[in-house]
Amino acid sequence: TLSVGGAANFASTVTIAGAVSLNSTLSVGGATHLASTVTVAGKAIFEDSVSVSGNVDIGGNVSVGGTLFAAGGITYDGDVSVSGDLAVGGNVSIGGTLSVTGAVSLASTLSVGGAANFGSTVTVAGAVSLASTLSVGGAAHFASTVTVAGAAIFEDAVSVSGAVNIAGNTSIGGTLITTGKAEFEDDVSVSGNSNFGGTVTVGGAVSLASTLSVGGAVNLLSTVTATGNSGFLGTVRVSGATSLE
C-alpha cells in the first residue's frame, strides 16, 4: 500500500493495473480519456456541454430543463409524454395511431392519404373543397344555403320543409304529387293529357287551340259567346230568354 499524506505530483504517465478508490473529489485539469465503460453509481452533473460520438442508452428517465435539439432522427420505441408544447420544424411520420385528448390546431393544410374517421362533430370555419365524392352515412344538416354548381342526383325521396326556388328548368321523370296548392306565375305547357280529380278554377281567360271535350255536365255562370258555328248533337235546354241575331 502507498499512503501519501500530502499532495502527489506525477510528471509523466501513471499506470494502475487494479482498481482505484477515491474517498473525495477527482479534479482533472485537462482532457480525460476512458478506454472502457464508465459506471456512475450516483448522480452525474455536467456543468458544460456533453458530446457523445456514439450511441447513448439510458435505462431510466431523462429530464431536460432546456431545449432538446436533435440534428438527426429520433426513434422512440415506447411511449412519449410531452406536458408542454411540441414544436417540430420538419416532417413527422407516425406509423401507428395518433391519439390527441385536447384540441388540435393546424395553421396550414391537412393532407390525409387514407380514410379519416371523426367520432364527433367536425367544425370548419372556412370553405371545404372536395376533389372526389362526399359520402354521408347519416343525416346531413346545412344551416345555410347549399349551392351545387353541377347536377344534383337524389336516389331516394327528398323532403323540403320550406320553399324551393328553381331558376332553370325542372324535369320530372315520374309523377309530381302536390298535397297543397300549386301556383304558377307564368305559362304552363303540358304536352300530354291532364287529369284533374277536383275543381279547376281559372281566374283569367282560357284559350283552347283545339277541341274541348267534356264527359259530364257543363255549368256556365255567365254569357257564352261563340264567334263561329255551334253544333249541338243532342237536346239543348234553355231556362231563360234566348236571343238569336
mmCIF file with all atom_site columns, C-alpha atoms in Angstrom, residues 12-224:
data_model
loop_
_atom_site.group_PDB
_atom_site.id
_atom_site.type_symbol
_atom_site.label_atom_id
_atom_site.label_alt_id
_atom_site.label_comp_id
_atom_site.label_asym_id
_atom_site.label_entity_id
_atom_site.label_seq_id
_atom_site.pdbx_PDB_ins_code
_atom_site.Cartn_x
_atom_site.Cartn_y
_atom_site.Cartn_z
_atom_site.occupancy
_atom_site.B_iso_or_equiv
_atom_site.pdbx_formal_charge
_atom_site.auth_seq_id
_atom_site.auth_comp_id
_atom_site.auth_asym_id
_atom_site.auth_atom_id
_atom_site.pdbx_PDB_model_num
ATOM 1   C CA . SER A 1 12  ? 4.510    11.548 -16.561 1.00 0.00 ? 12  SER A CA 1
ATOM 2   C CA . THR A 1 13  ? 2.068    8.724  -17.147 1.00 0.00 ? 13  THR A CA 1
ATOM 3   C CA . VAL A 1 14  ? 0.638    6.814  -14.208 1.00 0.00 ? 14  VAL A CA 1
ATOM 4   C CA . THR A 1 15  ? -0.483   3.272  -14.960 1.00 0.00 ? 15  THR A CA 1
ATOM 5   C CA . ILE A 1 16  ? -2.620   1.409  -12.429 1.00 0.00 ? 16  ILE A CA 1
ATOM 6   C CA . ALA A 1 17  ? -3.351   -2.240 -13.115 1.00 0.00 ? 17  ALA A CA 1
ATOM 7   C CA . GLY A 1 18  ? -6.006   -2.605 -10.413 1.00 0.00 ? 18  GLY A CA 1
ATOM 8   C CA . ALA A 1 19  ? -8.938   -0.719 -9.079  1.00 0.00 ? 19  ALA A CA 1
ATOM 9   C CA . VAL A 1 20  ? -8.693   2.893  -7.937  1.00 0.00 ? 20  VAL A CA 1
ATOM 10  C CA . SER A 1 21  ? -10.814  4.071  -4.995  1.00 0.00 ? 21  SER A CA 1
ATOM 11  C CA . LEU A 1 22  ? -11.110  7.794  -4.245  1.00 0.00 ? 22  LEU A CA 1
ATOM 12  C CA . ASN A 1 23  ? -12.720  8.913  -0.982  1.00 0.00 ? 23  ASN A CA 1
ATOM 13  C CA . SER A 1 24  ? -13.012  12.524 -2.166  1.00 0.00 ? 24  SER A CA 1
ATOM 14  C CA . THR A 1 25  ? -13.359  14.647 -5.283  1.00 0.00 ? 25  THR A CA 1
ATOM 15  C CA . LEU A 1 26  ? -11.455  13.883 -8.504  1.00 0.00 ? 26  LEU A CA 1
ATOM 16  C CA . SER A 1 27  ? -10.429  17.080 -10.291 1.00 0.00 ? 27  SER A CA 1
ATOM 17  C CA . VAL A 1 28  ? -8.888   16.845 -13.763 1.00 0.00 ? 28  VAL A CA 1
ATOM 18  C CA . GLY A 1 29  ? -7.500   20.000 -15.375 1.00 0.00 ? 29  GLY A CA 1
ATOM 19  C CA . GLY A 1 30  ? -7.112   18.530 -18.856 1.00 0.00 ? 30  GLY A CA 1
ATOM 20  C CA . ALA A 1 31  ? -8.923   16.063 -21.049 1.00 0.00 ? 31  ALA A CA 1
ATOM 21  C CA . THR A 1 32  ? -9.900   12.655 -19.671 1.00 0.00 ? 32  THR A CA 1
ATOM 22  C CA . HIS A 1 33  ? -9.848   9.609  -21.927 1.00 0.00 ? 33  HIS A CA 1
ATOM 23  C CA . LEU A 1 34  ? -11.524  6.418  -20.732 1.00 0.00 ? 34  LEU A CA 1
ATOM 24  C CA . ALA A 1 35  ? -10.966  3.399  -22.971 1.00 0.00 ? 35  ALA A CA 1
ATOM 25  C CA . SER A 1 36  ? -13.783  1.338  -21.431 1.00 0.00 ? 36  SER A CA 1
ATOM 26  C CA . THR A 1 37  ? -17.117  1.654  -19.649 1.00 0.00 ? 37  THR A CA 1
ATOM 27  C CA . VAL A 1 38  ? -17.761  4.387  -17.090 1.00 0.00 ? 38  VAL A CA 1
ATOM 28  C CA . THR A 1 39  ? -20.193  3.454  -14.343 1.00 0.00 ? 39  THR A CA 1
ATOM 29  C CA . VAL A 1 40  ? -21.539  6.183  -12.053 1.00 0.00 ? 40  VAL A CA 1
ATOM 30  C CA . ALA A 1 41  ? -23.453  4.891  -9.032  1.00 0.00 ? 41  ALA A CA 1
ATOM 31  C CA . GLY A 1 42  ? -24.700  8.337  -8.027  1.00 0.00 ? 42  GLY A CA 1
ATOM 32  C CA . LYS A 1 43  ? -25.731  11.434 -9.917  1.00 0.00 ? 43  LYS A CA 1
ATOM 33  C CA . ALA A 1 44  ? -23.526  12.786 -12.711 1.00 0.00 ? 44  ALA A CA 1
ATOM 34  C CA . ILE A 1 45  ? -23.535  16.570 -13.112 1.00 0.00 ? 45  ILE A CA 1
ATOM 35  C CA . PHE A 1 46  ? -22.068  18.175 -16.249 1.00 0.00 ? 46  PHE A CA 1
ATOM 36  C CA . GLU A 1 47  ? -21.677  21.960 -15.998 1.00 0.00 ? 47  GLU A CA 1
ATOM 37  C CA . ASP A 1 48  ? -20.884  22.353 -19.698 1.00 0.00 ? 48  ASP A CA 1
ATOM 38  C CA . SER A 1 49  ? -21.653  20.690 -23.000 1.00 0.00 ? 49  SER A CA 1
ATOM 39  C CA . VAL A 1 50  ? -21.518  16.896 -23.353 1.00 0.00 ? 50  VAL A CA 1
ATOM 40  C CA . SER A 1 51  ? -20.598  15.490 -26.760 1.00 0.00 ? 51  SER A CA 1
ATOM 41  C CA . VAL A 1 52  ? -21.183  11.787 -27.497 1.00 0.00 ? 52  VAL A CA 1
ATOM 42  C CA . SER A 1 53  ? -19.981  10.436 -30.849 1.00 0.00 ? 53  SER A CA 1
ATOM 43  C CA . GLY A 1 54  ? -21.663  7.038  -30.405 1.00 0.00 ? 54  GLY A CA 1
ATOM 44  C CA . ASN A 1 55  ? -24.972  5.771  -29.095 1.00 0.00 ? 55  ASN A CA 1
ATOM 45  C CA . VAL A 1 56  ? -26.429  6.693  -25.704 1.00 0.00 ? 56  VAL A CA 1
ATOM 46  C CA . ASP A 1 57  ? -28.504  4.078  -23.882 1.00 0.00 ? 57  ASP A CA 1
ATOM 47  C CA . ILE A 1 58  ? -30.486  5.322  -20.869 1.00 0.00 ? 58  ILE A CA 1
ATOM 48  C CA . GLY A 1 59  ? -32.428  2.787  -18.842 1.00 0.00 ? 59  GLY A CA 1
ATOM 49  C CA . GLY A 1 60  ? -34.301  5.323  -16.714 1.00 0.00 ? 60  GLY A CA 1
ATOM 50  C CA . ASN A 1 61  ? -35.976  8.693  -17.141 1.00 0.00 ? 61  ASN A CA 1
ATOM 51  C CA . VAL A 1 62  ? -34.334  11.699 -18.830 1.00 0.00 ? 62  VAL A CA 1
ATOM 52  C CA . SER A 1 63  ? -35.221  15.212 -17.719 1.00 0.00 ? 63  SER A CA 1
ATOM 53  C CA . VAL A 1 64  ? -34.170  18.113 -19.953 1.00 0.00 ? 64  VAL A CA 1
ATOM 54  C CA . GLY A 1 65  ? -34.590  21.571 -18.426 1.00 0.00 ? 65  GLY A CA 1
ATOM 55  C CA . GLY A 1 66  ? -33.811  23.408 -21.662 1.00 0.00 ? 66  GLY A CA 1
ATOM 56  C CA . THR A 1 67  ? -34.294  22.710 -25.356 1.00 0.00 ? 67  THR A CA 1
ATOM 57  C CA . LEU A 1 68  ? -33.637  19.250 -26.783 1.00 0.00 ? 68  LEU A CA 1
ATOM 58  C CA . PHE A 1 69  ? -32.142  19.600 -30.257 1.00 0.00 ? 69  PHE A CA 1
ATOM 59  C CA . ALA A 1 70  ? -31.552  16.580 -32.483 1.00 0.00 ? 70  ALA A CA 1
ATOM 60  C CA . ALA A 1 71  ? -29.635  17.105 -35.743 1.00 0.00 ? 71  ALA A CA 1
ATOM 61  C CA . GLY A 1 72  ? -30.655  13.642 -36.956 1.00 0.00 ? 72  GLY A CA 1
ATOM 62  C CA . GLY A 1 73  ? -33.630  11.375 -36.500 1.00 0.00 ? 73  GLY A CA 1
ATOM 63  C CA . ILE A 1 74  ? -35.176  10.445 -33.155 1.00 0.00 ? 74  ILE A CA 1
ATOM 64  C CA . THR A 1 75  ? -36.666  6.989  -32.678 1.00 0.00 ? 75  THR A CA 1
ATOM 65  C CA . TYR A 1 76  ? -38.860  6.179  -29.662 1.00 0.00 ? 76  TYR A CA 1
ATOM 66  C CA . ASP A 1 77  ? -39.559  2.509  -29.014 1.00 0.00 ? 77  ASP A CA 1
ATOM 67  C CA . GLY A 1 78  ? -42.016  3.263  -26.190 1.00 0.00 ? 78  GLY A CA 1
ATOM 68  C CA . ASP A 1 79  ? -44.466  5.973  -25.165 1.00 0.00 ? 79  ASP A CA 1
ATOM 69  C CA . VAL A 1 80  ? -43.587  9.668  -25.421 1.00 0.00 ? 80  VAL A CA 1
ATOM 70  C CA . SER A 1 81  ? -45.261  12.068 -22.998 1.00 0.00 ? 81  SER A CA 1
ATOM 71  C CA . VAL A 1 82  ? -44.997  15.830 -23.540 1.00 0.00 ? 82  VAL A CA 1
ATOM 72  C CA . SER A 1 83  ? -46.590  18.073 -20.909 1.00 0.00 ? 83  SER A CA 1
ATOM 73  C CA . GLY A 1 84  ? -45.762  21.318 -22.713 1.00 0.00 ? 84  GLY A CA 1
ATOM 74  C CA . ASP A 1 85  ? -45.655  22.494 -26.304 1.00 0.00 ? 85  ASP A CA 1
ATOM 75  C CA . LEU A 1 86  ? -44.019  20.373 -29.016 1.00 0.00 ? 86  LEU A CA 1
ATOM 76  C CA . ALA A 1 87  ? -42.546  22.300 -31.943 1.00 0.00 ? 87  ALA A CA 1
ATOM 77  C CA . VAL A 1 88  ? -41.366  20.311 -34.965 1.00 0.00 ? 88  VAL A CA 1
ATOM 78  C CA . GLY A 1 89  ? -39.712  22.203 -37.799 1.00 0.00 ? 89  GLY A CA 1
ATOM 79  C CA . GLY A 1 90  ? -39.738  19.290 -40.252 1.00 0.00 ? 90  GLY A CA 1
ATOM 80  C CA . ASN A 1 91  ? -41.968  16.379 -41.163 1.00 0.00 ? 91  ASN A CA 1
ATOM 81  C CA . VAL A 1 92  ? -43.445  13.972 -38.598 1.00 0.00 ? 92  VAL A CA 1
ATOM 82  C CA . SER A 1 93  ? -44.080  10.370 -39.574 1.00 0.00 ? 93  SER A CA 1
ATOM 83  C CA . ILE A 1 94  ? -46.269  8.238  -37.283 1.00 0.00 ? 94  ILE A CA 1
ATOM 84  C CA . GLY A 1 95  ? -46.537  4.565  -38.116 1.00 0.00 ? 95  GLY A CA 1
ATOM 85  C CA . GLY A 1 96  ? -49.367  3.872  -35.664 1.00 0.00 ? 96  GLY A CA 1
ATOM 86  C CA . THR A 1 97  ? -52.351  5.686  -34.189 1.00 0.00 ? 97  THR A CA 1
ATOM 87  C CA . LEU A 1 98  ? -52.129  9.349  -33.143 1.00 0.00 ? 98  LEU A CA 1
ATOM 88  C CA . SER A 1 99  ? -54.374  9.948  -30.144 1.00 0.00 ? 99  SER A CA 1
ATOM 89  C CA . VAL A 1 100 ? -54.941  13.558 -29.031 1.00 0.00 ? 100 VAL A CA 1
ATOM 90  C CA . THR A 1 101 ? -57.102  14.232 -25.963 1.00 0.00 ? 101 THR A CA 1
ATOM 91  C CA . GLY A 1 102 ? -57.162  18.009 -26.429 1.00 0.00 ? 102 GLY A CA 1
ATOM 92  C CA . ALA A 1 103 ? -57.762  20.403 -29.298 1.00 0.00 ? 103 ALA A CA 1
ATOM 93  C CA . VAL A 1 104 ? -55.683  20.244 -32.483 1.00 0.00 ? 104 VAL A CA 1
ATOM 94  C CA . SER A 1 105 ? -54.867  23.493 -34.262 1.00 0.00 ? 105 SER A CA 1
ATOM 95  C CA . LEU A 1 106 ? -53.344  23.314 -37.747 1.00 0.00 ? 106 LEU A CA 1
ATOM 96  C CA . ALA A 1 107 ? -52.029  26.571 -39.226 1.00 0.00 ? 107 ALA A CA 1
ATOM 97  C CA . SER A 1 108 ? -51.701  25.099 -42.710 1.00 0.00 ? 108 SER A CA 1
ATOM 98  C CA . THR A 1 109 ? -53.023  22.320 -44.951 1.00 0.00 ? 109 THR A CA 1
ATOM 99  C CA . LEU A 1 110 ? -54.038  18.901 -43.603 1.00 0.00 ? 110 LEU A CA 1
ATOM 100 C CA . SER A 1 111 ? -53.467  16.108 -46.110 1.00 0.00 ? 111 SER A CA 1
ATOM 101 C CA . VAL A 1 112 ? -54.807  12.623 -45.343 1.00 0.00 ? 112 VAL A CA 1
ATOM 102 C CA . GLY A 1 113 ? -53.870  9.827  -47.733 1.00 0.00 ? 113 GLY A CA 1
ATOM 103 C CA . GLY A 1 114 ? -56.284  7.291  -46.260 1.00 0.00 ? 114 GLY A CA 1
ATOM 104 C CA . ALA A 1 115 ? -59.652  7.322  -44.552 1.00 0.00 ? 115 ALA A CA 1
ATOM 105 C CA . ALA A 1 116 ? -60.376  9.877  -41.812 1.00 0.00 ? 116 ALA A CA 1
ATOM 106 C CA . ASN A 1 117 ? -62.754  8.839  -39.036 1.00 0.00 ? 117 ASN A CA 1
ATOM 107 C CA . PHE A 1 118 ? -64.211  11.532 -36.760 1.00 0.00 ? 118 PHE A CA 1
ATOM 108 C CA . GLY A 1 119 ? -66.089  10.232 -33.732 1.00 0.00 ? 119 GLY A CA 1
ATOM 109 C CA . SER A 1 120 ? -67.762  13.555 -33.018 1.00 0.00 ? 120 SER A CA 1
ATOM 110 C CA . THR A 1 121 ? -68.632  16.900 -34.630 1.00 0.00 ? 121 THR A CA 1
ATOM 111 C CA . VAL A 1 122 ? -66.315  18.444 -37.212 1.00 0.00 ? 122 VAL A CA 1
ATOM 112 C CA . THR A 1 123 ? -66.470  22.236 -37.436 1.00 0.00 ? 123 THR A CA 1
ATOM 113 C CA . VAL A 1 124 ? -64.865  24.035 -40.380 1.00 0.00 ? 124 VAL A CA 1
ATOM 114 C CA . ALA A 1 125 ? -64.836  27.834 -40.241 1.00 0.00 ? 125 ALA A CA 1
ATOM 115 C CA . GLY A 1 126 ? -63.723  28.286 -43.852 1.00 0.00 ? 126 GLY A CA 1
ATOM 116 C CA . ALA A 1 127 ? -64.529  26.746 -47.205 1.00 0.00 ? 127 ALA A CA 1
ATOM 117 C CA . VAL A 1 128 ? -64.328  22.983 -47.793 1.00 0.00 ? 128 VAL A CA 1
ATOM 118 C CA . SER A 1 129 ? -63.162  21.723 -51.176 1.00 0.00 ? 129 SER A CA 1
ATOM 119 C CA . LEU A 1 130 ? -63.614  18.045 -52.057 1.00 0.00 ? 130 LEU A CA 1
ATOM 120 C CA . ALA A 1 131 ? -61.890  16.705 -55.164 1.00 0.00 ? 131 ALA A CA 1
ATOM 121 C CA . SER A 1 132 ? -63.897  13.469 -55.074 1.00 0.00 ? 132 SER A CA 1
ATOM 122 C CA . THR A 1 133 ? -67.175  12.022 -53.763 1.00 0.00 ? 133 THR A CA 1
ATOM 123 C CA . LEU A 1 134 ? -68.699  13.002 -50.394 1.00 0.00 ? 134 LEU A CA 1
ATOM 124 C CA . SER A 1 135 ? -70.420  10.048 -48.749 1.00 0.00 ? 135 SER A CA 1
ATOM 125 C CA . VAL A 1 136 ? -72.531  10.657 -45.621 1.00 0.00 ? 136 VAL A CA 1
ATOM 126 C CA . GLY A 1 137 ? -73.928  7.629  -43.797 1.00 0.00 ? 137 GLY A CA 1
ATOM 127 C CA . GLY A 1 138 ? -76.270  9.608  -41.559 1.00 0.00 ? 138 GLY A CA 1
ATOM 128 C CA . ALA A 1 139 ? -78.319  12.777 -41.849 1.00 0.00 ? 139 ALA A CA 1
ATOM 129 C CA . ALA A 1 140 ? -76.714  15.933 -43.268 1.00 0.00 ? 140 ALA A CA 1
ATOM 130 C CA . HIS A 1 141 ? -77.798  19.259 -41.777 1.00 0.00 ? 141 HIS A CA 1
ATOM 131 C CA . PHE A 1 142 ? -76.976  22.532 -43.560 1.00 0.00 ? 142 PHE A CA 1
ATOM 132 C CA . ALA A 1 143 ? -77.705  25.679 -41.569 1.00 0.00 ? 143 ALA A CA 1
ATOM 133 C CA . SER A 1 144 ? -77.322  27.924 -44.611 1.00 0.00 ? 144 SER A CA 1
ATOM 134 C CA . THR A 1 145 ? -77.573  27.860 -48.409 1.00 0.00 ? 145 THR A CA 1
ATOM 135 C CA . VAL A 1 146 ? -76.353  24.848 -50.395 1.00 0.00 ? 146 VAL A CA 1
ATOM 136 C CA . THR A 1 147 ? -75.044  25.701 -53.853 1.00 0.00 ? 147 THR A CA 1
ATOM 137 C CA . VAL A 1 148 ? -74.456  22.921 -56.376 1.00 0.00 ? 148 VAL A CA 1
ATOM 138 C CA . ALA A 1 149 ? -72.581  24.029 -59.491 1.00 0.00 ? 149 ALA A CA 1
ATOM 139 C CA . GLY A 1 150 ? -73.217  20.766 -61.339 1.00 0.00 ? 150 GLY A CA 1
ATOM 140 C CA . ALA A 1 151 ? -76.040  18.260 -61.496 1.00 0.00 ? 151 ALA A CA 1
ATOM 141 C CA . ALA A 1 152 ? -77.615  17.017 -58.250 1.00 0.00 ? 152 ALA A CA 1
ATOM 142 C CA . ILE A 1 153 ? -78.825  13.407 -58.241 1.00 0.00 ? 153 ILE A CA 1
ATOM 143 C CA . PHE A 1 154 ? -81.045  12.122 -55.408 1.00 0.00 ? 154 PHE A CA 1
ATOM 144 C CA . GLU A 1 155 ? -81.548  8.364  -55.440 1.00 0.00 ? 155 GLU A CA 1
ATOM 145 C CA . ASP A 1 156 ? -84.266  8.438  -52.767 1.00 0.00 ? 156 ASP A CA 1
ATOM 146 C CA . ALA A 1 157 ? -87.019  10.728 -51.513 1.00 0.00 ? 157 ALA A CA 1
ATOM 147 C CA . VAL A 1 158 ? -86.288  14.437 -50.997 1.00 0.00 ? 158 VAL A CA 1
ATOM 148 C CA . SER A 1 159 ? -88.222  16.245 -48.278 1.00 0.00 ? 159 SER A CA 1
ATOM 149 C CA . VAL A 1 160 ? -88.189  20.065 -48.182 1.00 0.00 ? 160 VAL A CA 1
ATOM 150 C CA . SER A 1 161 ? -89.989  21.807 -45.313 1.00 0.00 ? 161 SER A CA 1
ATOM 151 C CA . GLY A 1 162 ? -89.551  25.296 -46.769 1.00 0.00 ? 162 GLY A CA 1
ATOM 152 C CA . ALA A 1 163 ? -89.811  26.927 -50.173 1.00 0.00 ? 163 ALA A CA 1
ATOM 153 C CA . VAL A 1 164 ? -87.945  25.660 -53.236 1.00 0.00 ? 164 VAL A CA 1
ATOM 154 C CA . ASN A 1 165 ? -86.760  28.221 -55.768 1.00 0.00 ? 165 ASN A CA 1
ATOM 155 C CA . ILE A 1 166 ? -85.621  26.872 -59.141 1.00 0.00 ? 166 ILE A CA 1
ATOM 156 C CA . ALA A 1 167 ? -84.301  29.416 -61.639 1.00 0.00 ? 167 ALA A CA 1
ATOM 157 C CA . GLY A 1 168 ? -83.944  26.957 -64.527 1.00 0.00 ? 168 GLY A CA 1
ATOM 158 C CA . ASN A 1 169 ? -85.912  24.096 -65.999 1.00 0.00 ? 169 ASN A CA 1
ATOM 159 C CA . THR A 1 170 ? -87.191  21.174 -63.931 1.00 0.00 ? 170 THR A CA 1
ATOM 160 C CA . SER A 1 171 ? -87.555  17.726 -65.431 1.00 0.00 ? 171 SER A CA 1
ATOM 161 C CA . ILE A 1 172 ? -89.530  15.074 -63.511 1.00 0.00 ? 172 ILE A CA 1
ATOM 162 C CA . GLY A 1 173 ? -89.427  11.567 -64.921 1.00 0.00 ? 173 GLY A CA 1
ATOM 163 C CA . GLY A 1 174 ? -92.180  10.245 -62.645 1.00 0.00 ? 174 GLY A CA 1
ATOM 164 C CA . THR A 1 175 ? -95.339  11.577 -61.050 1.00 0.00 ? 175 THR A CA 1
ATOM 165 C CA . LEU A 1 176 ? -95.474  15.026 -59.421 1.00 0.00 ? 176 LEU A CA 1
ATOM 166 C CA . ILE A 1 177 ? -97.758  14.917 -56.389 1.00 0.00 ? 177 ILE A CA 1
ATOM 167 C CA . THR A 1 178 ? -98.654  18.173 -54.612 1.00 0.00 ? 178 THR A CA 1
ATOM 168 C CA . THR A 1 179 ? -100.596 17.928 -51.351 1.00 0.00 ? 179 THR A CA 1
ATOM 169 C CA . GLY A 1 180 ? -101.045 21.710 -51.134 1.00 0.00 ? 180 GLY A CA 1
ATOM 170 C CA . LYS A 1 181 ? -101.708 24.429 -53.671 1.00 0.00 ? 181 LYS A CA 1
ATOM 171 C CA . ALA A 1 182 ? -99.611  24.756 -56.822 1.00 0.00 ? 182 ALA A CA 1
ATOM 172 C CA . GLU A 1 183 ? -99.254  28.311 -58.095 1.00 0.00 ? 183 GLU A CA 1
ATOM 173 C CA . PHE A 1 184 ? -97.704  29.132 -61.461 1.00 0.00 ? 184 PHE A CA 1
ATOM 174 C CA . GLU A 1 185 ? -96.831  32.776 -62.145 1.00 0.00 ? 185 GLU A CA 1
ATOM 175 C CA . ASP A 1 186 ? -96.195  32.117 -65.836 1.00 0.00 ? 186 ASP A CA 1
ATOM 176 C CA . ASP A 1 187 ? -97.377  29.811 -68.628 1.00 0.00 ? 187 ASP A CA 1
ATOM 177 C CA . VAL A 1 188 ? -97.918  26.098 -68.029 1.00 0.00 ? 188 VAL A CA 1
ATOM 178 C CA . SER A 1 189 ? -97.311  23.850 -71.013 1.00 0.00 ? 189 SER A CA 1
ATOM 179 C CA . VAL A 1 190 ? -98.496  20.226 -70.916 1.00 0.00 ? 190 VAL A CA 1
ATOM 180 C CA . SER A 1 191 ? -97.614  18.057 -73.915 1.00 0.00 ? 191 SER A CA 1
ATOM 181 C CA . GLY A 1 192 ? -99.653  15.073 -72.701 1.00 0.00 ? 192 GLY A CA 1
ATOM 182 C CA . ASN A 1 193 ? -103.008 14.568 -71.014 1.00 0.00 ? 193 ASN A CA 1
ATOM 183 C CA . SER A 1 194 ? -104.013 16.425 -67.848 1.00 0.00 ? 194 SER A CA 1
ATOM 184 C CA . ASN A 1 195 ? -106.262 14.759 -65.295 1.00 0.00 ? 195 ASN A CA 1
ATOM 185 C CA . PHE A 1 196 ? -107.861 16.879 -62.555 1.00 0.00 ? 196 PHE A CA 1
ATOM 186 C CA . GLY A 1 197 ? -109.661 14.968 -59.830 1.00 0.00 ? 197 GLY A CA 1
ATOM 187 C CA . GLY A 1 198 ? -111.270 18.078 -58.349 1.00 0.00 ? 198 GLY A CA 1
ATOM 188 C CA . THR A 1 199 ? -112.440 21.542 -59.375 1.00 0.00 ? 199 THR A CA 1
ATOM 189 C CA . VAL A 1 200 ? -110.339 23.650 -61.765 1.00 0.00 ? 200 VAL A CA 1
ATOM 190 C CA . THR A 1 201 ? -110.691 27.396 -61.245 1.00 0.00 ? 201 THR A CA 1
ATOM 191 C CA . VAL A 1 202 ? -109.262 29.795 -63.833 1.00 0.00 ? 202 VAL A CA 1
ATOM 192 C CA . GLY A 1 203 ? -109.241 33.479 -62.902 1.00 0.00 ? 203 GLY A CA 1
ATOM 193 C CA . GLY A 1 204 ? -108.465 34.734 -66.413 1.00 0.00 ? 204 GLY A CA 1
ATOM 194 C CA . ALA A 1 205 ? -109.320 33.846 -69.985 1.00 0.00 ? 205 ALA A CA 1
ATOM 195 C CA . VAL A 1 206 ? -108.974 30.320 -71.341 1.00 0.00 ? 206 VAL A CA 1
ATOM 196 C CA . SER A 1 207 ? -107.798 29.820 -74.903 1.00 0.00 ? 207 SER A CA 1
ATOM 197 C CA . LEU A 1 208 ? -108.114 26.381 -76.497 1.00 0.00 ? 208 LEU A CA 1
ATOM 198 C CA . ALA A 1 209 ? -106.417 25.817 -79.846 1.00 0.00 ? 209 ALA A CA 1
ATOM 199 C CA . SER A 1 210 ? -108.337 22.597 -80.445 1.00 0.00 ? 210 SER A CA 1
ATOM 200 C CA . THR A 1 211 ? -111.489 20.725 -79.400 1.00 0.00 ? 211 THR A CA 1
ATOM 201 C CA . LEU A 1 212 ? -112.885 20.868 -75.840 1.00 0.00 ? 212 LEU A CA 1
ATOM 202 C CA . SER A 1 213 ? -114.465 17.571 -74.849 1.00 0.00 ? 213 SER A CA 1
ATOM 203 C CA . VAL A 1 214 ? -116.455 17.374 -71.596 1.00 0.00 ? 214 VAL A CA 1
ATOM 204 C CA . GLY A 1 215 ? -117.828 13.998 -70.468 1.00 0.00 ? 215 GLY A CA 1
ATOM 205 C CA . GLY A 1 216 ? -120.192 15.419 -67.830 1.00 0.00 ? 216 GLY A CA 1
ATOM 206 C CA . ALA A 1 217 ? -122.389 18.474 -67.361 1.00 0.00 ? 217 ALA A CA 1
ATOM 207 C CA . VAL A 1 218 ? -121.034 21.975 -68.048 1.00 0.00 ? 218 VAL A CA 1
ATOM 208 C CA . ASN A 1 219 ? -122.288 24.814 -65.881 1.00 0.00 ? 219 ASN A CA 1
ATOM 209 C CA . LEU A 1 220 ? -121.539 28.311 -67.214 1.00 0.00 ? 220 LEU A CA 1
ATOM 210 C CA . LEU A 1 221 ? -122.494 31.137 -64.824 1.00 0.00 ? 221 LEU A CA 1
ATOM 211 C CA . SER A 1 222 ? -122.175 33.902 -67.365 1.00 0.00 ? 222 SER A CA 1
ATOM 212 C CA . THR A 1 223 ? -122.514 34.657 -71.068 1.00 0.00 ? 223 THR A CA 1
ATOM 213 C CA . VAL A 1 224 ? -121.172 32.238 -73.672 1.00 0.00 ? 224 VAL A CA 1
#
